[in-house]
PDB file of C-alpha atoms in Angstrom:
ATOM      1  CA  MET P 205     -13.860   8.302  -6.169  1.00  0.00           C
ATOM      2  CA  LEU P 206     -10.841   6.139  -6.672  1.00  0.00           C
ATOM      3  CA  LEU P 207      -8.540   7.148  -4.223  1.00  0.00           C
ATOM      4  CA  GLU P 208     -11.185   8.109  -1.712  1.00  0.00           C
ATOM      5  CA  ASP P 209     -10.147   8.041   2.404  1.00  0.00           C
ATOM      6  CA  LYS P 210      -6.851   6.787   1.093  1.00  0.00           C
ATOM      7  CA  THR P 211      -3.502   8.014   2.129  1.00  0.00           C
ATOM      8  CA  ILE P 212      -1.048   8.688  -1.032  1.00  0.00           C
ATOM      9  CA  ILE P 213       2.679   9.938  -1.055  1.00  0.00           C
ATOM     10  CA  ILE P 214       3.803  11.651  -4.482  1.00  0.00           C
ATOM     11  CA  THR P 215       7.712  12.302  -5.012  1.00  0.00           C
ATOM     12  CA  GLY P 216       8.543  14.747  -8.001  1.00  0.00           C
ATOM     13  CA  ALA P 217       5.251  16.301  -7.020  1.00  0.00           C
ATOM     14  CA  SER P 218       6.323  19.878  -7.949  1.00  0.00           C
ATOM     15  CA  SER P 219       6.184  19.848 -11.851  1.00  0.00           C
ATOM     16  CA  GLY P 220       5.304  17.487 -14.510  1.00  0.00           C
ATOM     17  CA  ILE P 221       3.980  14.237 -13.952  1.00  0.00           C
ATOM     18  CA  GLY P 222       4.112  14.329 -10.473  1.00  0.00           C
ATOM     19  CA  ALA P 223       2.103  17.646 -10.036  1.00  0.00           C
ATOM     20  CA  ALA P 224      -0.515  16.581 -12.561  1.00  0.00           C
ATOM     21  CA  ALA P 225      -1.060  13.340 -10.386  1.00  0.00           C
ATOM     22  CA  ALA P 226      -1.384  15.751  -7.366  1.00  0.00           C
ATOM     23  CA  LYS P 227      -4.061  17.295  -8.804  1.00  0.00           C
ATOM     24  CA  ILE P 228      -6.170  14.375 -10.247  1.00  0.00           C
ATOM     25  CA  PHE P 229      -5.489  12.265  -6.936  1.00  0.00           C
ATOM     26  CA  ALA P 230      -7.069  14.961  -4.946  1.00  0.00           C
ATOM     27  CA  ALA P 231      -9.979  14.846  -6.921  1.00  0.00           C
ATOM     28  CA  GLU P 232     -10.425  11.370  -6.733  1.00  0.00           C
ATOM     29  CA  GLY P 233     -10.729  11.461  -3.030  1.00  0.00           C
ATOM     30  CA  ALA P 234      -6.747  10.948  -2.003  1.00  0.00           C
ATOM     31  CA  ARG P 235      -5.197  12.766   0.706  1.00  0.00           C
ATOM     32  CA  LEU P 236      -1.661  13.636  -0.351  1.00  0.00           C
ATOM     33  CA  VAL P 237       1.731  13.899   1.260  1.00  0.00           C
ATOM     34  CA  LEU P 238       3.903  15.812  -1.551  1.00  0.00           C
ATOM     35  CA  GLY P 239       7.833  15.904  -1.770  1.00  0.00           C
ATOM     36  CA  ALA P 240      10.240  17.651  -4.339  1.00  0.00           C
ATOM     37  CA  ARG P 241      12.981  20.055  -3.708  1.00  0.00           C
ATOM     38  CA  ARG P 242      11.464  23.123  -4.551  1.00  0.00           C
ATOM     39  CA  ALA P 243       9.075  24.133  -1.464  1.00  0.00           C
ATOM     40  CA  GLU P 244       7.373  27.014  -3.372  1.00  0.00           C
ATOM     41  CA  LEU P 245       6.028  25.158  -6.064  1.00  0.00           C
ATOM     42  CA  LEU P 246       4.763  22.529  -3.777  1.00  0.00           C
ATOM     43  CA  GLU P 247       3.065  25.022  -1.794  1.00  0.00           C
ATOM     44  CA  THR P 248       1.301  26.686  -4.756  1.00  0.00           C
ATOM     45  CA  ILE P 249       0.029  22.861  -5.441  1.00  0.00           C
ATOM     46  CA  VAL P 250      -1.108  22.375  -1.870  1.00  0.00           C
ATOM     47  CA  ASP P 251      -2.949  25.439  -2.058  1.00  0.00           C
ATOM     48  CA  GLU P 252      -4.602  24.790  -5.070  1.00  0.00           C
ATOM     49  CA  ILE P 253      -5.586  21.413  -3.775  1.00  0.00           C
ATOM     50  CA  SER P 254      -7.080  22.881  -0.686  1.00  0.00           C
ATOM     51  CA  ALA P 255      -9.054  25.553  -2.242  1.00  0.00           C
ATOM     52  CA  ASP P 256     -10.889  22.530  -4.173  1.00  0.00           C
ATOM     53  CA  GLY P 257     -11.480  20.958  -0.783  1.00  0.00           C
ATOM     54  CA  GLY P 258      -9.003  18.491  -0.679  1.00  0.00           C
ATOM     55  CA  GLU P 259      -6.218  17.356   1.650  1.00  0.00           C
ATOM     56  CA  ALA P 260      -2.626  17.821   0.980  1.00  0.00           C
ATOM     57  CA  GLU P 261       0.602  18.371   2.969  1.00  0.00           C
ATOM     58  CA  PHE P 262       4.275  18.719   1.412  1.00  0.00           C
ATOM     59  CA  ILE P 263       7.665  18.523   2.901  1.00  0.00           C
ATOM     60  CA  ALA P 264      10.255  19.674   0.534  1.00  0.00           C
ATOM     61  CA  GLY P 265      13.684  17.642   0.500  1.00  0.00           C
ATOM     62  CA  ASP P 266      16.001  15.348  -1.918  1.00  0.00           C
ATOM     63  CA  VAL P 267      14.932  11.808  -2.831  1.00  0.00           C
ATOM     64  CA  GLU P 268      18.640  10.710  -2.565  1.00  0.00           C
ATOM     65  CA  ASP P 269      18.393  11.239   1.485  1.00  0.00           C
ATOM     66  CA  ASN P 270      17.277   7.901   3.192  1.00  0.00           C
ATOM     67  CA  GLY P 271      16.027  10.478   5.942  1.00  0.00           C
ATOM     68  CA  TYR P 272      13.621  12.558   3.957  1.00  0.00           C
ATOM     69  CA  ALA P 273      11.985   9.248   2.666  1.00  0.00           C
ATOM     70  CA  GLY P 274      11.142   8.373   6.437  1.00  0.00           C
ATOM     71  CA  GLN P 275       9.883  11.898   6.891  1.00  0.00           C
ATOM     72  CA  LEU P 276       7.437  11.598   3.987  1.00  0.00           C
ATOM     73  CA  VAL P 277       6.065   8.272   5.656  1.00  0.00           C
ATOM     74  CA  LYS P 278       6.076   9.978   9.017  1.00  0.00           C
ATOM     75  CA  CYS P 279       3.957  12.802   8.029  1.00  0.00           C
ATOM     76  CA  ALA P 280       1.450  10.674   6.296  1.00  0.00           C
ATOM     77  CA  GLU P 281       1.083   8.772   9.321  1.00  0.00           C
ATOM     78  CA  GLU P 282       0.702  11.705  11.854  1.00  0.00           C
ATOM     79  CA  ARG P 283      -1.248  13.805   9.439  1.00  0.00           C
ATOM     80  CA  PHE P 284      -3.375  11.437   8.068  1.00  0.00           C
ATOM     81  CA  GLY P 285      -3.311   8.234  10.244  1.00  0.00           C
ATOM     82  CA  GLY P 286      -1.394   5.969   8.019  1.00  0.00           C
ATOM     83  CA  LEU P 287      -0.058   5.113   4.260  1.00  0.00           C
ATOM     84  CA  ASP P 288      -2.026   3.458   1.518  1.00  0.00           C
ATOM     85  CA  GLY P 289      -0.086   4.119  -1.463  1.00  0.00           C
ATOM     86  CA  ALA P 290       2.721   6.108  -3.157  1.00  0.00           C
ATOM     87  CA  PHE P 291       3.813   7.283  -6.761  1.00  0.00           C
ATOM     88  CA  ASN P 292       7.451   7.545  -6.230  1.00  0.00           C
ATOM     89  CA  ASN P 293       8.033   9.749  -9.210  1.00  0.00           C
ATOM     90  CA  ALA P 294      11.106  11.905  -9.329  1.00  0.00           C
ATOM     91  CA  GLY P 295      13.828  10.942 -11.643  1.00  0.00           C
ATOM     92  CA  THR P 296      16.466  12.605 -13.681  1.00  0.00           C
ATOM     93  CA  THR P 297      17.781  11.995 -17.109  1.00  0.00           C
ATOM     94  CA  GLY P 298      21.199  12.956 -16.048  1.00  0.00           C
ATOM     95  CA  ASP P 299      24.247  14.215 -18.938  1.00  0.00           C
ATOM     96  CA  VAL P 300      23.440  12.246 -22.073  1.00  0.00           C
ATOM     97  CA  GLY P 301      26.209  11.041 -23.801  1.00  0.00           C
ATOM     98  CA  PRO P 302      28.214   7.499 -23.735  1.00  0.00           C
ATOM     99  CA  ILE P 303      29.369   5.520 -21.005  1.00  0.00           C
ATOM    100  CA  PRO P 304      33.396   5.593 -22.100  1.00  0.00           C
ATOM    101  CA  ASP P 305      33.121   9.631 -22.236  1.00  0.00           C
ATOM    102  CA  MET P 306      30.887  10.195 -19.007  1.00  0.00           C
ATOM    103  CA  ASP P 307      31.938  11.558 -15.461  1.00  0.00           C
ATOM    104  CA  GLU P 308      31.749   9.393 -12.826  1.00  0.00           C
ATOM    105  CA  SER P 309      30.057  11.814 -10.843  1.00  0.00           C
ATOM    106  CA  ASN P 310      27.013  11.916 -13.488  1.00  0.00           C
ATOM    107  CA  TRP P 311      26.753   8.182 -13.182  1.00  0.00           C
ATOM    108  CA  HIS P 312      26.260   8.046  -9.273  1.00  0.00           C
ATOM    109  CA  LYS P 313      24.010  11.132  -9.527  1.00  0.00           C
ATOM    110  CA  VAL P 314      21.603   9.042 -11.667  1.00  0.00           C
ATOM    111  CA  MET P 315      21.663   6.166  -9.673  1.00  0.00           C
ATOM    112  CA  ALA P 316      21.295   7.999  -6.613  1.00  0.00           C
ATOM    113  CA  VAL P 317      18.158  10.189  -7.847  1.00  0.00           C
ATOM    114  CA  ASN P 318      16.629   7.172  -9.965  1.00  0.00           C
ATOM    115  CA  LEU P 319      17.430   3.909  -8.033  1.00  0.00           C
ATOM    116  CA  ASN P 320      18.454   4.801  -4.634  1.00  0.00           C
ATOM    117  CA  SER P 321      15.584   6.964  -4.254  1.00  0.00           C
ATOM    118  CA  GLY P 322      13.477   3.641  -4.775  1.00  0.00           C
ATOM    119  CA  PHE P 323      15.524   1.668  -2.150  1.00  0.00           C
ATOM    120  CA  TYR P 324      14.950   4.186   0.576  1.00  0.00           C
ATOM    121  CA  ALA P 325      11.216   4.711  -0.491  1.00  0.00           C
ATOM    122  CA  ALA P 326      10.721   0.917  -0.404  1.00  0.00           C
ATOM    123  CA  LYS P 327      12.503   0.686   3.337  1.00  0.00           C
ATOM    124  CA  HIS P 328      10.239   3.176   4.775  1.00  0.00           C
ATOM    125  CA  GLN P 329       6.840   2.690   2.836  1.00  0.00           C
ATOM    126  CA  ILE P 330       6.362  -0.992   3.236  1.00  0.00           C
ATOM    127  CA  PRO P 331       6.596  -1.076   7.041  1.00  0.00           C
ATOM    128  CA  ALA P 332       3.940   1.670   6.855  1.00  0.00           C
ATOM    129  CA  MET P 333       1.519  -0.405   4.622  1.00  0.00           C
ATOM    130  CA  ARG P 334       1.982  -3.316   6.305  1.00  0.00           C
ATOM    131  CA  LYS P 335       0.232  -1.718   9.266  1.00  0.00           C
ATOM    132  CA  ARG P 336      -2.751  -0.974   7.276  1.00  0.00           C
ATOM    133  CA  GLY P 337      -3.038  -4.552   5.976  1.00  0.00           C
ATOM    134  CA  GLY P 338      -1.774  -3.617   2.535  1.00  0.00           C
ATOM    135  CA  GLY P 339      -1.238  -1.076  -0.083  1.00  0.00           C
ATOM    136  CA  SER P 340      -0.035  -0.039  -3.348  1.00  0.00           C
ATOM    137  CA  ILE P 341       3.579   1.302  -4.451  1.00  0.00           C
ATOM    138  CA  VAL P 342       4.281   2.416  -8.159  1.00  0.00           C
ATOM    139  CA  PHE P 343       7.519   3.541  -9.252  1.00  0.00           C
ATOM    140  CA  THR P 344       8.035   5.616 -12.487  1.00  0.00           C
ATOM    141  CA  SER P 345      10.578   3.494 -14.617  1.00  0.00           C
ATOM    142  CA  SER P 346      11.090   3.789 -18.202  1.00  0.00           C
ATOM    143  CA  PHE P 347      10.972   2.215 -21.367  1.00  0.00           C
ATOM    144  CA  VAL P 348      14.425   3.027 -21.812  1.00  0.00           C
ATOM    145  CA  GLY P 349      16.558   0.438 -20.612  1.00  0.00           C
ATOM    146  CA  HIS P 350      13.387  -2.405 -20.986  1.00  0.00           C
ATOM    147  CA  THR P 351      12.095  -2.288 -24.528  1.00  0.00           C
ATOM    148  CA  ILE P 352      14.771  -0.333 -25.947  1.00  0.00           C
ATOM    149  CA  GLY P 353      18.491   1.084 -25.488  1.00  0.00           C
ATOM    150  CA  LEU P 354      18.893   4.801 -26.123  1.00  0.00           C
ATOM    151  CA  PRO P 355      21.917   5.621 -27.278  1.00  0.00           C
ATOM    152  CA  GLY P 356      23.232   8.055 -24.822  1.00  0.00           C
ATOM    153  CA  MET P 357      21.480   7.360 -22.017  1.00  0.00           C
ATOM    154  CA  GLY P 358      23.180   4.368 -20.280  1.00  0.00           C
ATOM    155  CA  ALA P 359      23.292   5.240 -16.818  1.00  0.00           C
ATOM    156  CA  TYR P 360      19.547   6.607 -17.098  1.00  0.00           C
ATOM    157  CA  ALA P 361      18.894   3.127 -18.552  1.00  0.00           C
ATOM    158  CA  ALA P 362      20.769   1.288 -15.852  1.00  0.00           C
ATOM    159  CA  ALA P 363      18.922   2.861 -13.360  1.00  0.00           C
ATOM    160  CA  LYS P 364      15.587   2.522 -14.478  1.00  0.00           C
ATOM    161  CA  ALA P 365      16.122  -1.248 -15.241  1.00  0.00           C
ATOM    162  CA  GLY P 366      17.200  -1.918 -11.943  1.00  0.00           C
ATOM    163  CA  LEU P 367      14.104  -0.101 -10.821  1.00  0.00           C
ATOM    164  CA  THR P 368      11.896  -2.519 -12.576  1.00  0.00           C
ATOM    165  CA  GLY P 369      13.864  -5.312 -11.297  1.00  0.00           C
ATOM    166  CA  MET P 370      13.409  -4.221  -8.105  1.00  0.00           C
ATOM    167  CA  THR P 371       9.595  -3.688  -8.433  1.00  0.00           C
ATOM    168  CA  GLN P 372       8.964  -7.478  -9.480  1.00  0.00           C
ATOM    169  CA  VAL P 373      11.544  -8.555  -6.584  1.00  0.00           C
ATOM    170  CA  LEU P 374       9.478  -6.283  -4.014  1.00  0.00           C
ATOM    171  CA  ALA P 375       6.015  -7.085  -5.453  1.00  0.00           C
ATOM    172  CA  ALA P 376       7.076 -11.139  -4.894  1.00  0.00           C
ATOM    173  CA  GLU P 377       8.249 -10.329  -1.516  1.00  0.00           C
ATOM    174  CA  HIS P 378       5.325  -8.373  -0.243  1.00  0.00           C
ATOM    175  CA  GLY P 379       2.286 -10.093  -2.192  1.00  0.00           C
ATOM    176  CA  PRO P 380       1.332 -12.152   0.585  1.00  0.00           C
ATOM    177  CA  GLU P 381       0.897  -9.045   2.786  1.00  0.00           C
ATOM    178  CA  ASN P 382      -1.555  -7.549  -0.059  1.00  0.00           C
ATOM    179  CA  ILE P 383       0.838  -5.018  -0.983  1.00  0.00           C
ATOM    180  CA  ARG P 384       1.217  -4.230  -4.614  1.00  0.00           C
ATOM    181  CA  VAL P 385       4.264  -2.887  -6.396  1.00  0.00           C
ATOM    182  CA  ASN P 386       4.252  -1.852  -9.920  1.00  0.00           C
ATOM    183  CA  ALA P 387       6.655   0.026 -12.306  1.00  0.00           C
ATOM    184  CA  LEU P 388       5.064   2.350 -14.823  1.00  0.00           C
ATOM    185  CA  LEU P 389       6.745   2.861 -18.028  1.00  0.00           C
ATOM    186  CA  PRO P 390       5.960   6.765 -19.601  1.00  0.00           C
ATOM    187  CA  GLY P 391       7.084   7.534 -23.060  1.00  0.00           C
ATOM    188  CA  GLY P 392       8.155  10.979 -24.205  1.00  0.00           C
ATOM    189  CA  THR P 393       5.717  13.215 -22.285  1.00  0.00           C
ATOM    190  CA  MET P 394       5.574  17.304 -22.307  1.00  0.00           C
ATOM    191  CA  THR P 395       7.215  18.117 -18.803  1.00  0.00           C
ATOM    192  CA  PRO P 396      10.084  20.221 -17.991  1.00  0.00           C
ATOM    193  CA  MET P 397      12.253  17.587 -18.329  1.00  0.00           C
ATOM    194  CA  ALA P 398      11.827  17.290 -22.093  1.00  0.00           C
ATOM    195  CA  GLY P 399      13.019  21.040 -22.792  1.00  0.00           C
ATOM    196  CA  GLU P 400      11.612  23.735 -24.686  1.00  0.00           C
ATOM    197  CA  ASP P 401      13.305  22.924 -28.288  1.00  0.00           C
ATOM    198  CA  ALA P 402      10.694  22.309 -30.595  1.00  0.00           C
ATOM    199  CA  SER P 403      12.549  20.821 -33.150  1.00  0.00           C
ATOM    200  CA  TYR P 404      13.282  18.025 -30.494  1.00  0.00           C
ATOM    201  CA  HIS P 405       9.985  17.449 -29.742  1.00  0.00           C
ATOM    202  CA  GLU P 406       9.203  16.874 -33.113  1.00  0.00           C
ATOM    203  CA  ILE P 407      11.578  14.208 -33.441  1.00  0.00           C
ATOM    204  CA  VAL P 408      10.262  12.509 -30.298  1.00  0.00           C
ATOM    205  CA  ARG P 409       6.616  12.913 -31.565  1.00  0.00           C
ATOM    206  CA  GLY P 410       8.021  10.597 -34.745  1.00  0.00           C
ATOM    207  CA  PHE P 411       9.308   7.860 -32.355  1.00  0.00           C
ATOM    208  CA  HIS P 412       5.634   7.000 -31.139  1.00  0.00           C
ATOM    209  CA  ALA P 413       3.207   5.412 -33.199  1.00  0.00           C
ATOM    210  CA  LEU P 414       0.596   7.914 -31.814  1.00  0.00           C
ATOM    211  CA  LYS P 415       2.849  10.312 -33.344  1.00  0.00           C
ATOM    212  CA  ARG P 416       2.580  12.593 -30.301  1.00  0.00           C
ATOM    213  CA  MET P 417       4.115  13.125 -26.622  1.00  0.00           C
ATOM    214  CA  ALA P 418       2.252  12.258 -23.542  1.00  0.00           C
ATOM    215  CA  GLU P 419       0.475  15.063 -21.709  1.00  0.00           C
ATOM    216  CA  PRO P 420       1.549  14.697 -18.059  1.00  0.00           C
ATOM    217  CA  SER P 421      -2.230  13.686 -17.033  1.00  0.00           C
ATOM    218  CA  GLU P 422      -2.251  10.990 -19.238  1.00  0.00           C
ATOM    219  CA  ILE P 423       0.754   9.095 -17.516  1.00  0.00           C
ATOM    220  CA  ALA P 424      -0.521  10.356 -14.042  1.00  0.00           C
ATOM    221  CA  LEU P 425      -3.962   8.709 -14.933  1.00  0.00           C
ATOM    222  CA  ALA P 426      -2.186   5.567 -15.562  1.00  0.00           C
ATOM    223  CA  ALA P 427      -0.574   5.498 -12.303  1.00  0.00           C
ATOM    224  CA  LEU P 428      -3.870   6.451 -10.601  1.00  0.00           C
ATOM    225  CA  PHE P 429      -5.434   3.056 -12.083  1.00  0.00           C
ATOM    226  CA  LEU P 430      -2.240   1.019 -10.486  1.00  0.00           C
ATOM    227  CA  LEU P 431      -2.842   2.665  -6.987  1.00  0.00           C
ATOM    228  CA  SER P 432      -6.561   2.585  -7.305  1.00  0.00           C
ATOM    229  CA  ASP P 433      -8.880  -0.948  -6.675  1.00  0.00           C
ATOM    230  CA  HIS P 434      -9.216  -1.334 -10.494  1.00  0.00           C
ATOM    231  CA  ALA P 435      -5.842  -2.683  -9.981  1.00  0.00           C
ATOM    232  CA  THR P 436      -6.099  -5.006  -7.211  1.00  0.00           C
ATOM    233  CA  PHE P 437      -4.929  -8.183  -8.957  1.00  0.00           C
ATOM    234  CA  VAL P 438      -2.178  -6.386 -10.651  1.00  0.00           C
ATOM    235  CA  THR P 439       1.577  -6.562  -9.173  1.00  0.00           C
ATOM    236  CA  GLY P 440       5.083  -6.982 -10.384  1.00  0.00           C
ATOM    237  CA  ALA P 441       3.950  -5.358 -13.372  1.00  0.00           C
ATOM    238  CA  ALA P 442       6.369  -3.031 -16.053  1.00  0.00           C
ATOM    239  CA  LEU P 443       3.290  -1.282 -17.206  1.00  0.00           C
ATOM    240  CA  VAL P 444       4.138   0.508 -20.405  1.00  0.00           C
ATOM    241  CA  ALA P 445       2.344   3.616 -21.322  1.00  0.00           C
ATOM    242  CA  ASP P 446       4.586   4.956 -23.831  1.00  0.00           C
ATOM    243  CA  GLY P 447       2.276   5.742 -26.611  1.00  0.00           C
ATOM    244  CA  GLY P 448       3.771   3.194 -28.733  1.00  0.00           C
ATOM    245  CA  ASN P 449       7.251   4.461 -28.713  1.00  0.00           C
ATOM    246  CA  SER P 450       8.776   0.524 -27.897  1.00  0.00           C
ATOM    247  CA  ILE P 451       6.903  -1.213 -31.021  1.00  0.00           C
ATOM    248  CA  ASN P 452       7.282   1.555 -33.497  1.00  0.00           C
ATOM    249  CA  LYS P 453       9.927   1.759 -36.324  1.00  0.00           C
ATOM    250  CA  LEU P 454       8.933   4.279 -38.422  1.00  0.00           C
TER     251      LEU P 454
END
């Protein structure tokens, strides 16, 4: 099992990619600390993992809060004896629209959820991994702001590009401590964030070279690789798992 005896934090774990990751990581032997805002959904996922013989705890909270990042790490250390990895996956697109028309509160909200949360996560997770002699951190970033500029998503692009840049610096700073840090850049994925508009989904599918959107499990499997010992020489990477969105023009 790729994550046997490893303790992993997952944020944004109540649905979509995070929920898929929780089930896949548990099946691969990980002990999990799950975080998201919706306690009832987290409890359901923990119950499912426990029923299958896995180990998981959850703490509901908001990734915009520095203290919450610390609570997740404290749970990993107190419940499972330490922290080996983290999939910092929580995020939001915010309101879509041109920068000149964007409300200032939307800009700050998108930055707080997507970028500030990564800062808080690193501040707490890296010292915990240092105690273990190493670890692996994965941030969910985006091809938006990295390979393309998608109109209407200026705040999201800025936050995710900042997250990828921070990933590179963290990897350089903490590589000597055997702490790997990577960014995962998904394409369009069938999650609640994608909405339920079938006509919109059809347009998005056309953006991809594979002519489809990802299932959450496909992105979770890419995160699994980065967290596992199959990726021991991978750090500072921006791993694009976008179904060819970035390279497709037709």
